[in-house]
PDB file of C-alpha atoms in Angstrom:
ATOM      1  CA  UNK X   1       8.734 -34.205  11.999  1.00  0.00           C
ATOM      2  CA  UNK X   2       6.389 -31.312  11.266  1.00  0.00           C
ATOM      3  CA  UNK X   3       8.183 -27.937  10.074  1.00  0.00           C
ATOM      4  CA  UNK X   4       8.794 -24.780  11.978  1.00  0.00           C
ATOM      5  CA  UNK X   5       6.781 -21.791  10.148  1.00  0.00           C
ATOM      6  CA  UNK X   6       8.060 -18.606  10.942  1.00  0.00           C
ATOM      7  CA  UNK X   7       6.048 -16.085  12.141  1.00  0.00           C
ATOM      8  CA  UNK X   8       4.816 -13.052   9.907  1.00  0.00           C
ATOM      9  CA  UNK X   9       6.914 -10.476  11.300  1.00  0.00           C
ATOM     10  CA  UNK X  10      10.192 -12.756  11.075  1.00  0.00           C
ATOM     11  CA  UNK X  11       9.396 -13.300   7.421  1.00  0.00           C
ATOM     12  CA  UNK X  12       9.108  -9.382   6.997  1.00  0.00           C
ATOM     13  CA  UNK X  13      12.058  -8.335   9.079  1.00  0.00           C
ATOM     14  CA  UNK X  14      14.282 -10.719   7.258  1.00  0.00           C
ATOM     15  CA  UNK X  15      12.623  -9.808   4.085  1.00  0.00           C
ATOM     16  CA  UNK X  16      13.805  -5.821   4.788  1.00  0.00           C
ATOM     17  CA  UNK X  17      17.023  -7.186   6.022  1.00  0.00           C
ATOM     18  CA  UNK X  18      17.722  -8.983   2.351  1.00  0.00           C
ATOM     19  CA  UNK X  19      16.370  -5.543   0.475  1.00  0.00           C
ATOM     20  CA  UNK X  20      19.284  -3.947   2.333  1.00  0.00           C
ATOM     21  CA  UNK X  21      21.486  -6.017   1.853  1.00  0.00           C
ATOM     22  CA  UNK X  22      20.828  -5.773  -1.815  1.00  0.00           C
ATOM     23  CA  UNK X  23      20.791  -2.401  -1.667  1.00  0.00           C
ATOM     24  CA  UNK X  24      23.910  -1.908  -0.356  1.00  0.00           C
ATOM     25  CA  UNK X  25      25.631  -4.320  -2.788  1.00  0.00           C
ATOM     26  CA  UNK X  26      23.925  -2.627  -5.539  1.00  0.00           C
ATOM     27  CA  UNK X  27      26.152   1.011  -4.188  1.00  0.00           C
ATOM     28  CA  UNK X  28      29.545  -1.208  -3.214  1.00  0.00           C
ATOM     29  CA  UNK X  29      29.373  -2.199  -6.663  1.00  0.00           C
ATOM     30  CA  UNK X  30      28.644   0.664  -8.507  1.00  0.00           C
ATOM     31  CA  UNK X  31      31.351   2.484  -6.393  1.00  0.00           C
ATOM     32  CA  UNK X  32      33.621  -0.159  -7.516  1.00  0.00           C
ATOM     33  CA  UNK X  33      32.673  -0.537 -11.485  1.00  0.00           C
ATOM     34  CA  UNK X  34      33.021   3.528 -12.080  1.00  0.00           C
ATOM     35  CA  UNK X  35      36.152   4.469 -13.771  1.00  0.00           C
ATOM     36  CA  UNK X  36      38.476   6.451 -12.105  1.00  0.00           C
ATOM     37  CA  UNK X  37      38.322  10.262 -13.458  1.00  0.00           C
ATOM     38  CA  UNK X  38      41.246  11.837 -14.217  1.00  0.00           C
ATOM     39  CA  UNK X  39      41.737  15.733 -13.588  1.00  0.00           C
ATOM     40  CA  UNK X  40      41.005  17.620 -16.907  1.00  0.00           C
ATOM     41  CA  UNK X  41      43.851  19.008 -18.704  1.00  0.00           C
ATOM     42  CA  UNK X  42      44.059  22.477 -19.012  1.00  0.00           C
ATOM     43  CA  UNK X  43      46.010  23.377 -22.671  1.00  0.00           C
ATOM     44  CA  UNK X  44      47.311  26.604 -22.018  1.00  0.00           C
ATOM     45  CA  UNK X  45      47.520  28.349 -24.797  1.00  0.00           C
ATOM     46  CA  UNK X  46      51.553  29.252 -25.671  1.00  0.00           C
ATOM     47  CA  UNK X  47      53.336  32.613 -24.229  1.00  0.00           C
ATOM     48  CA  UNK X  48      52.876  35.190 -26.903  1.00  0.00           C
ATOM     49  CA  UNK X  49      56.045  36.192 -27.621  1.00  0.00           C
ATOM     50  CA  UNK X  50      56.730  39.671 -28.891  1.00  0.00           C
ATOM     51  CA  UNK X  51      59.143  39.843 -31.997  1.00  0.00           C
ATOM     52  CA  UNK X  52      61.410  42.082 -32.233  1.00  0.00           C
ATOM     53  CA  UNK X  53      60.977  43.669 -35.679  1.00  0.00           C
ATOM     54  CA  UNK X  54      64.158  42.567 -37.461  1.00  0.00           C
ATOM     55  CA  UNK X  55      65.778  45.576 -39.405  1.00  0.00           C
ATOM     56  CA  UNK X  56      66.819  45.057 -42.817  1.00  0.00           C
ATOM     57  CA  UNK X  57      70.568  45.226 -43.099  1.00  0.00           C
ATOM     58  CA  UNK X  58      71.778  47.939 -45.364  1.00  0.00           C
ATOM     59  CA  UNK X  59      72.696  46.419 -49.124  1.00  0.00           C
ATOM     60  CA  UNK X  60      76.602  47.229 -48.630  1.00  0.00           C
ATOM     61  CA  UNK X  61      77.513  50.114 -51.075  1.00  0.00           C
ATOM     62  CA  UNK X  62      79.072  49.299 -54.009  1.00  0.00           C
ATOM     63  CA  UNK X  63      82.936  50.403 -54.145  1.00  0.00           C
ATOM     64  CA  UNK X  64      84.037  53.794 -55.961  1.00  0.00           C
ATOM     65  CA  UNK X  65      85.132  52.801 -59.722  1.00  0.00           C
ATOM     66  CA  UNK X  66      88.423  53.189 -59.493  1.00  0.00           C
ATOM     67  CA  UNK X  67      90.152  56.385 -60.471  1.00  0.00           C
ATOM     68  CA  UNK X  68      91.346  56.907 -64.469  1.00  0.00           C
ATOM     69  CA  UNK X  69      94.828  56.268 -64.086  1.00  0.00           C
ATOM     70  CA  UNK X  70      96.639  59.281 -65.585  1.00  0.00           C
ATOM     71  CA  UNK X  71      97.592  59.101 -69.649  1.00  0.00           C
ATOM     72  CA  UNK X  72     101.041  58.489 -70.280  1.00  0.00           C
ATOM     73  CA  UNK X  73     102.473  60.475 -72.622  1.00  0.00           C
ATOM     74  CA  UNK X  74     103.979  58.474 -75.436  1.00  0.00           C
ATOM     75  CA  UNK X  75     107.344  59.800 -76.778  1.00  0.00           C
ATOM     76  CA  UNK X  76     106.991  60.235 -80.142  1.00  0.00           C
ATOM     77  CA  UNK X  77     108.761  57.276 -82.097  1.00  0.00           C
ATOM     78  CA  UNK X  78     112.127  58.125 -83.591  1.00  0.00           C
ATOM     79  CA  UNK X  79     112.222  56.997 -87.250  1.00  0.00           C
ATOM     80  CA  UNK X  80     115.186  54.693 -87.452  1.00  0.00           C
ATOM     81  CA  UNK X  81     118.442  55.831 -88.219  1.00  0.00           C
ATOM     82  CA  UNK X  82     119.615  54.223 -91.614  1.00  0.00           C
ATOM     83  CA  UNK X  83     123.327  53.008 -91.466  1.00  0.00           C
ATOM     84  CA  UNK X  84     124.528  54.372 -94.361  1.00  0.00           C
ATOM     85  CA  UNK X  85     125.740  51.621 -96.954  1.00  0.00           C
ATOM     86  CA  UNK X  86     129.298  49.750 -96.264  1.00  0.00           C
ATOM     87  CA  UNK X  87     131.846  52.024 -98.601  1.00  0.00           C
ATOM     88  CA  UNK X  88     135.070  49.832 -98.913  1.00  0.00           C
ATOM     89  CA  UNK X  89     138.043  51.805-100.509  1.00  0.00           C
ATOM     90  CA  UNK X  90     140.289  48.837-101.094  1.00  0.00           C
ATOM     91  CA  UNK X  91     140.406  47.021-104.474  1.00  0.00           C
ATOM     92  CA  UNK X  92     140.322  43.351-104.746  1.00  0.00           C
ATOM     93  CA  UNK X  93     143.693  42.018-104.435  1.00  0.00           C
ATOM     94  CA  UNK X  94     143.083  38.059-104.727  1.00  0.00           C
ATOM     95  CA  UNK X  95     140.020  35.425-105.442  1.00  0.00           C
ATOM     96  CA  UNK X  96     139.929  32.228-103.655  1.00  0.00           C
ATOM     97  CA  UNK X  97     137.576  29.392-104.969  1.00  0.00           C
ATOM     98  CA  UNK X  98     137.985  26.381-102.548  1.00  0.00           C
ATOM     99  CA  UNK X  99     135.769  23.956-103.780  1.00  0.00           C
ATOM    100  CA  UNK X 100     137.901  24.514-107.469  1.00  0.00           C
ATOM    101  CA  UNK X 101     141.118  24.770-105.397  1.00  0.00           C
ATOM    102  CA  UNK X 102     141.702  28.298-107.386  1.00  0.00           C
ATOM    103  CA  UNK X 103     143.308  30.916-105.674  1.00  0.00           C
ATOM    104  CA  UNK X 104     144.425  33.645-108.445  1.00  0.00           C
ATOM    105  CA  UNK X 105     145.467  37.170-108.756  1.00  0.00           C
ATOM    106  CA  UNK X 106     142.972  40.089-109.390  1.00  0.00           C
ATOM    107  CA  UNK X 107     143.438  42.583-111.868  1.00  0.00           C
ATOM    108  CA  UNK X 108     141.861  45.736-112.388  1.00  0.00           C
ATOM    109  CA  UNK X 109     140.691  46.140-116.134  1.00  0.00           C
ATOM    110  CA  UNK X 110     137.897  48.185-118.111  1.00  0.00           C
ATOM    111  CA  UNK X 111     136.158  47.811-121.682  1.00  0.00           C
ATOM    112  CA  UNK X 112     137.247  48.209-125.443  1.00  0.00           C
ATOM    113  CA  UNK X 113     135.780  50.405-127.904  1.00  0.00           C
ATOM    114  CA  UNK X 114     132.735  48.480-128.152  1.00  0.00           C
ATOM    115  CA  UNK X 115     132.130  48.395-124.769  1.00  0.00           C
ATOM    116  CA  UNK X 116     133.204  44.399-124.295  1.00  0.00           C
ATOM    117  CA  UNK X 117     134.654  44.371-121.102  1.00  0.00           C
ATOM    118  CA  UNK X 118     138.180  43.450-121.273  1.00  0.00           C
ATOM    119  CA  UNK X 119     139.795  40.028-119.042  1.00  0.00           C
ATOM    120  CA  UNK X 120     143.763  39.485-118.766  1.00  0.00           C
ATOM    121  CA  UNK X 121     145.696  37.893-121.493  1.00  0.00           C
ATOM    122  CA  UNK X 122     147.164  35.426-118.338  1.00  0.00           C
ATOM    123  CA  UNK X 123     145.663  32.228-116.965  1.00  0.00           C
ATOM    124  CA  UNK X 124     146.088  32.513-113.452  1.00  0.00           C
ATOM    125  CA  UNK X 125     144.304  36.215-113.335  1.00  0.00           C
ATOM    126  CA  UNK X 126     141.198  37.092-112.350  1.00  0.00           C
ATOM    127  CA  UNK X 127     139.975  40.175-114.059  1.00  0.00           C
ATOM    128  CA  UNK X 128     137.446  42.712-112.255  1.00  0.00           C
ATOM    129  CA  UNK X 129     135.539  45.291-114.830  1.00  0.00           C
ATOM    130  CA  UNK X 130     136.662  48.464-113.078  1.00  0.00           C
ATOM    131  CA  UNK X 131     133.151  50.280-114.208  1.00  0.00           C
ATOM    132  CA  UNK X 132     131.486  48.021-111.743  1.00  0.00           C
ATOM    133  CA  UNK X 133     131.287  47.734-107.806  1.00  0.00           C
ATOM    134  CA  UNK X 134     134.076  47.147-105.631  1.00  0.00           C
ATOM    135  CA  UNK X 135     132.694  43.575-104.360  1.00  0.00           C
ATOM    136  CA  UNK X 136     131.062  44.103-100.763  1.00  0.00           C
ATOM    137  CA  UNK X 137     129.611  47.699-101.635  1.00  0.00           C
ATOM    138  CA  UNK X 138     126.912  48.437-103.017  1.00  0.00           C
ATOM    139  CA  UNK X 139     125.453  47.331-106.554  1.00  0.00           C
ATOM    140  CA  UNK X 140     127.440  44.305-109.092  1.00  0.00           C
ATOM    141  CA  UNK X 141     131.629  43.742-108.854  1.00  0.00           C
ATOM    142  CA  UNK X 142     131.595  41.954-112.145  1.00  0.00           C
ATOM    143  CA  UNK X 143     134.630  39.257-113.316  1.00  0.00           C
ATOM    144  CA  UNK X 144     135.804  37.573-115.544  1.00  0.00           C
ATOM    145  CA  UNK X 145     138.670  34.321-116.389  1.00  0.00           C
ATOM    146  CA  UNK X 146     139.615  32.810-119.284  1.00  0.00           C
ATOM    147  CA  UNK X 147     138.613  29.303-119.210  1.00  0.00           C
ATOM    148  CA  UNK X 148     141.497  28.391-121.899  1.00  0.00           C
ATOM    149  CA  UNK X 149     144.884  29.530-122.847  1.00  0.00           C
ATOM    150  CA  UNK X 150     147.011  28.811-124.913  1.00  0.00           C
ATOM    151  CA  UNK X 151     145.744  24.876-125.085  1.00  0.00           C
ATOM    152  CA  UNK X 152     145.707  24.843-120.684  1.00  0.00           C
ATOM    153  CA  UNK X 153     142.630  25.103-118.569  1.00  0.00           C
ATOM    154  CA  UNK X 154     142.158  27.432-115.837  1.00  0.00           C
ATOM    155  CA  UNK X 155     140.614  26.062-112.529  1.00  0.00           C
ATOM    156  CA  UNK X 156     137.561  28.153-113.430  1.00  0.00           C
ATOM    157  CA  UNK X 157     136.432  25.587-116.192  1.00  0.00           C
ATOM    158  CA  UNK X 158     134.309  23.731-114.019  1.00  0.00           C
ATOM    159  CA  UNK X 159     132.726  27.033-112.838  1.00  0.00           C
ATOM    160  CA  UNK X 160     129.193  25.772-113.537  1.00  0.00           C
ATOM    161  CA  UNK X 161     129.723  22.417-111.349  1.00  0.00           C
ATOM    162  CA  UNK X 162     129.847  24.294-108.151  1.00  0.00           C
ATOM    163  CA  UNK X 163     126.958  24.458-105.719  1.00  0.00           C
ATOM    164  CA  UNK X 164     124.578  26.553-104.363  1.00  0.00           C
ATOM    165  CA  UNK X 165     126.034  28.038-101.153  1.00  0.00           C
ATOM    166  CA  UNK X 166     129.988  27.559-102.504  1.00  0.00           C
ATOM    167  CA  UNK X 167     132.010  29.631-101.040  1.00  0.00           C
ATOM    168  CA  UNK X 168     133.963  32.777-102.685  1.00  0.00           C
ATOM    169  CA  UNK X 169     136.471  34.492-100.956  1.00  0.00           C
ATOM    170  CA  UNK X 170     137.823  37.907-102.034  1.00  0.00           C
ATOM    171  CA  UNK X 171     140.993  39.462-100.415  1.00  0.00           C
ATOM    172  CA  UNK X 172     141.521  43.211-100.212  1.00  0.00           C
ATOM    173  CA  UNK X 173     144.998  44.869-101.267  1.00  0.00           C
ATOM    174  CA  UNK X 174     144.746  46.260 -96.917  1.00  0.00           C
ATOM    175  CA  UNK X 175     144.324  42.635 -95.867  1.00  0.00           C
ATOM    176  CA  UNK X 176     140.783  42.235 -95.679  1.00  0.00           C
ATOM    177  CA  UNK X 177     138.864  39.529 -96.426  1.00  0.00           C
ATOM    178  CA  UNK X 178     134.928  38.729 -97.678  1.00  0.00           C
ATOM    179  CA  UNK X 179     133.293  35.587 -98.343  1.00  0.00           C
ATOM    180  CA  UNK X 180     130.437  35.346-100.602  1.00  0.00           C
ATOM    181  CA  UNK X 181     128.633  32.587-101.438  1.00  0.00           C
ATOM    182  CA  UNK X 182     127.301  31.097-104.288  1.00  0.00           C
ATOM    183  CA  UNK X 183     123.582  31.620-105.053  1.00  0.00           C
ATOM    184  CA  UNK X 184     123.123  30.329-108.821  1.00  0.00           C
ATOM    185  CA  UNK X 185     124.956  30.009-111.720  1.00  0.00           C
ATOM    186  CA  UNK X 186     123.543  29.546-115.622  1.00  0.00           C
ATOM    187  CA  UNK X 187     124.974  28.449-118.989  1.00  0.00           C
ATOM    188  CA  UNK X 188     124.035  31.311-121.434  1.00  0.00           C
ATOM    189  CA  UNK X 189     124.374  30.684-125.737  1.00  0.00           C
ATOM    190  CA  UNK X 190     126.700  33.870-126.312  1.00  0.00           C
ATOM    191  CA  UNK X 191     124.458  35.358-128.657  1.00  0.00           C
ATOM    192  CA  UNK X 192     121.233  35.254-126.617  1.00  0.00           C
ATOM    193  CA  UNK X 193     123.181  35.894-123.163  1.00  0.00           C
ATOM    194  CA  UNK X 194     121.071  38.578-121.182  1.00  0.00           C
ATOM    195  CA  UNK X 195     124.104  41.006-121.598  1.00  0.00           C
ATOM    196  CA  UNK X 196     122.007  43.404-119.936  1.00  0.00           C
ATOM    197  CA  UNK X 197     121.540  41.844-116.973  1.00  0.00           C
ATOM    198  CA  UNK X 198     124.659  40.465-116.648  1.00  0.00           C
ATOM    199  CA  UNK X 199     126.643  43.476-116.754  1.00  0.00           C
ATOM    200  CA  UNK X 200     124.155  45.590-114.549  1.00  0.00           C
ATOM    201  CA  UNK X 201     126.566  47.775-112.125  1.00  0.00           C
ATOM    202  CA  UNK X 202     123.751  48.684-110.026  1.00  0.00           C
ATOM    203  CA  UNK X 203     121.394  47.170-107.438  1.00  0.00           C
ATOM    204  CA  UNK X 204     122.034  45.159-104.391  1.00  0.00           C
ATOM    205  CA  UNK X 205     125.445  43.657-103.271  1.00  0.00           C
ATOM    206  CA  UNK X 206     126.158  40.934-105.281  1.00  0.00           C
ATOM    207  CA  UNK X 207     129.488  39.350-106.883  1.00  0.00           C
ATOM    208  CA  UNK X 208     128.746  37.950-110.888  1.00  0.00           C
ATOM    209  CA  UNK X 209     131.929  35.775-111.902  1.00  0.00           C
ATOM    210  CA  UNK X 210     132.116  34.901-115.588  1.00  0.00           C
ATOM    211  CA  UNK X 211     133.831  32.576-117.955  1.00  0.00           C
ATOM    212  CA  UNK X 212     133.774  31.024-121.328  1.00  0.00           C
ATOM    213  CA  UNK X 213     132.082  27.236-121.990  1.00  0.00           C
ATOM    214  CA  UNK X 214     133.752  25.311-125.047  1.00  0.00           C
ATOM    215  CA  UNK X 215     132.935  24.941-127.735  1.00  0.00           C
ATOM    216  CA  UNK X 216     135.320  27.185-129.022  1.00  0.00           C
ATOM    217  CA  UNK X 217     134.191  28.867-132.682  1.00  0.00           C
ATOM    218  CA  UNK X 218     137.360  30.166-135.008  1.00  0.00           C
ATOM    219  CA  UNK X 219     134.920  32.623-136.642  1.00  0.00           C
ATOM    220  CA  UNK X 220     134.694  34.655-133.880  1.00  0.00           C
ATOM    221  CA  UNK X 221     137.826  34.033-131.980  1.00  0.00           C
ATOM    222  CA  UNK X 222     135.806  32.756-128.562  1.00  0.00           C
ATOM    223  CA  UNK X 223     133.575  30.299-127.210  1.00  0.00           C
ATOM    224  CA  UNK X 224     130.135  30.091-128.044  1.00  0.00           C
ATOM    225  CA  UNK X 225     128.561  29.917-124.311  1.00  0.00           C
ATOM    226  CA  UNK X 226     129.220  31.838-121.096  1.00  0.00           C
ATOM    227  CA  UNK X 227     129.079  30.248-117.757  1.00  0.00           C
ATOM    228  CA  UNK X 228     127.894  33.067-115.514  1.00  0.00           C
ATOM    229  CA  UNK X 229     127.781  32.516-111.572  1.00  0.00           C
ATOM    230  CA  UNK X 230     126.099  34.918-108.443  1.00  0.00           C
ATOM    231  CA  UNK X 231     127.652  35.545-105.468  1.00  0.00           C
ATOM    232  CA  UNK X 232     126.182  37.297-102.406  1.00  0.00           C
ATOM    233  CA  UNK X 233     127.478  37.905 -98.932  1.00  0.00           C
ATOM    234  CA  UNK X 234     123.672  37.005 -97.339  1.00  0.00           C
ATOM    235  CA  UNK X 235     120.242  37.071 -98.913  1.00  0.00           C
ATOM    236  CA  UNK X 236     118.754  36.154-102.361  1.00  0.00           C
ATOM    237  CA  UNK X 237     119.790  38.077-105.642  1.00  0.00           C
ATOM    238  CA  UNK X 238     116.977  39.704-108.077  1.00  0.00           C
ATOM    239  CA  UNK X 239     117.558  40.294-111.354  1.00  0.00           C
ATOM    240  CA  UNK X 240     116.195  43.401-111.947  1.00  0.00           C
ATOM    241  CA  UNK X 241     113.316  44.183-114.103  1.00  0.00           C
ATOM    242  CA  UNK X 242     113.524  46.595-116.315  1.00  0.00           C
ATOM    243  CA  UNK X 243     116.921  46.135-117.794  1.00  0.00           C
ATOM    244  CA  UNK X 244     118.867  48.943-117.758  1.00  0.00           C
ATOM    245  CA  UNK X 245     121.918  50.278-119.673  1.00  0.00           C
ATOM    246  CA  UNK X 246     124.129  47.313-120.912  1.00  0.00           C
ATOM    247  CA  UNK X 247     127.514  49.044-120.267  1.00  0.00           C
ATOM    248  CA  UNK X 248     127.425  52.588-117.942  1.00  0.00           C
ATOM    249  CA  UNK X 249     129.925  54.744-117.952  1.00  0.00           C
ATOM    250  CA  UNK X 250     132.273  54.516-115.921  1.00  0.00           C
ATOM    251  CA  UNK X 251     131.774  57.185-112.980  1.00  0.00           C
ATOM    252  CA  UNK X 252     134.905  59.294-111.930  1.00  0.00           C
TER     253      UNK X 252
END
């Protein structure tokens, strides 16, 4: 079978027809492939906003100092009043000595003529050297017992065994009484026995009891030691320094 040749113009007009064609596919497809374009964004730029200028707050004002309080007078201290010392009028009457079970009479005596005070020629009698202190005033109440007589012991022999804080108890011819108590008490040798000290009237309150200490010597008719014991009411006795006179005189 022979072929069919087309004709010269067919072969152009379907040549022009295929250029189209192409054509148009060429603009379908580059519609197609472009990318969709979004709308620009605008930035605005932000509001200005107008500040308001802020005022500084006032620093708050310190408060007033506060106002001097007015000076108060100060009364002028009193000096204190000084009680004037205890005076007691009544003489010692009795002397009571529990822890020796002695209670014995007191009697009222001075010195000799050499100044030795005197003591009572009895065994049951406490004798109180009248140049001395009535025992709660003022200054030394000084006494004295025989420790032997006439072969019998007095309750005051064991004078030096007592305690410290012993009691003493001294009863007034108007009733009253006073304790004292014992502070200290000392052996003396007779002839080195701080007679000046002992016998001291003045100073503080105190209450000196005295007695003779065996062993007894013929030659001079008494024993050879003194027991000498310190009583006070309250407090701690001093001996005083310097000694003073040995025996005052007696003051009317």
């Amino acid at each position: 079978m022979r072929k069919r040749r087309l004709s010269l113009p067919t072969v152009i007009t379907l040549s022009l027809l295929l250029i189209m064609l192409l054509f148009v596919a060429v603009i379908v497809l580059a519609v197609v492939l472009q990318p969709s374009a979004d709308p620009p964004v605008v930035i605005e730029p932000p509001p200005v906003v107008e500040e308001t200028p802020v005022q500084p707050s006032p620093s708050p004002e310190p408060p007033p100092p506060p106002e001097p309080e007015p000076p108060v007078e100060e009364e002028p201290e009193e000096p204190p009043v000084e009680e004037p010392p205890r005076v007691i009028e009544s003489l010692a009457a009795r002397m009571r000595i529990p822890a020796l079970s002695l209670d014995y009479e007191v009697q009222s005596l001075g010195a000799d003529e050499t100044g030795t005070m005197l003591i009572a020629p009895a065994l049951e009698i406490i004798s109180w050297f009248d140049r001395s202190a009535i025992p709660g005033n003022e200054g030394n109440a000084i006494f004295g017992g025989h420790n032997l007589w006439n072969g019998v012991r007095s309750r005051i022999y064991t004078l030096d065994e007592l305690e410290i804080g012993d009691e003493l108890e001294i009863e007034y011819e108007d009733g009253t009484v006073l304790r004292f108590y014992m502070e200290s008490v000392f052996v003396y040798e007779l002839k080195t026995a701080p007679a000046h000290l002992i016998m001291d009237t003045k100073g503080e309150s105190r209450l000196t009891l005295i007695t003779c200490k065996p062993p007894f010597n013929p030659s001079t008719g008494t024993s050879d030691n003194r027991i000498v014991a310190i009583f006070k009411e309250e407090g701690v006795f001093e001996i005083p320094d310097p000694p003073i006179e040995k025996y005052p005189p007696k003051e009317d």
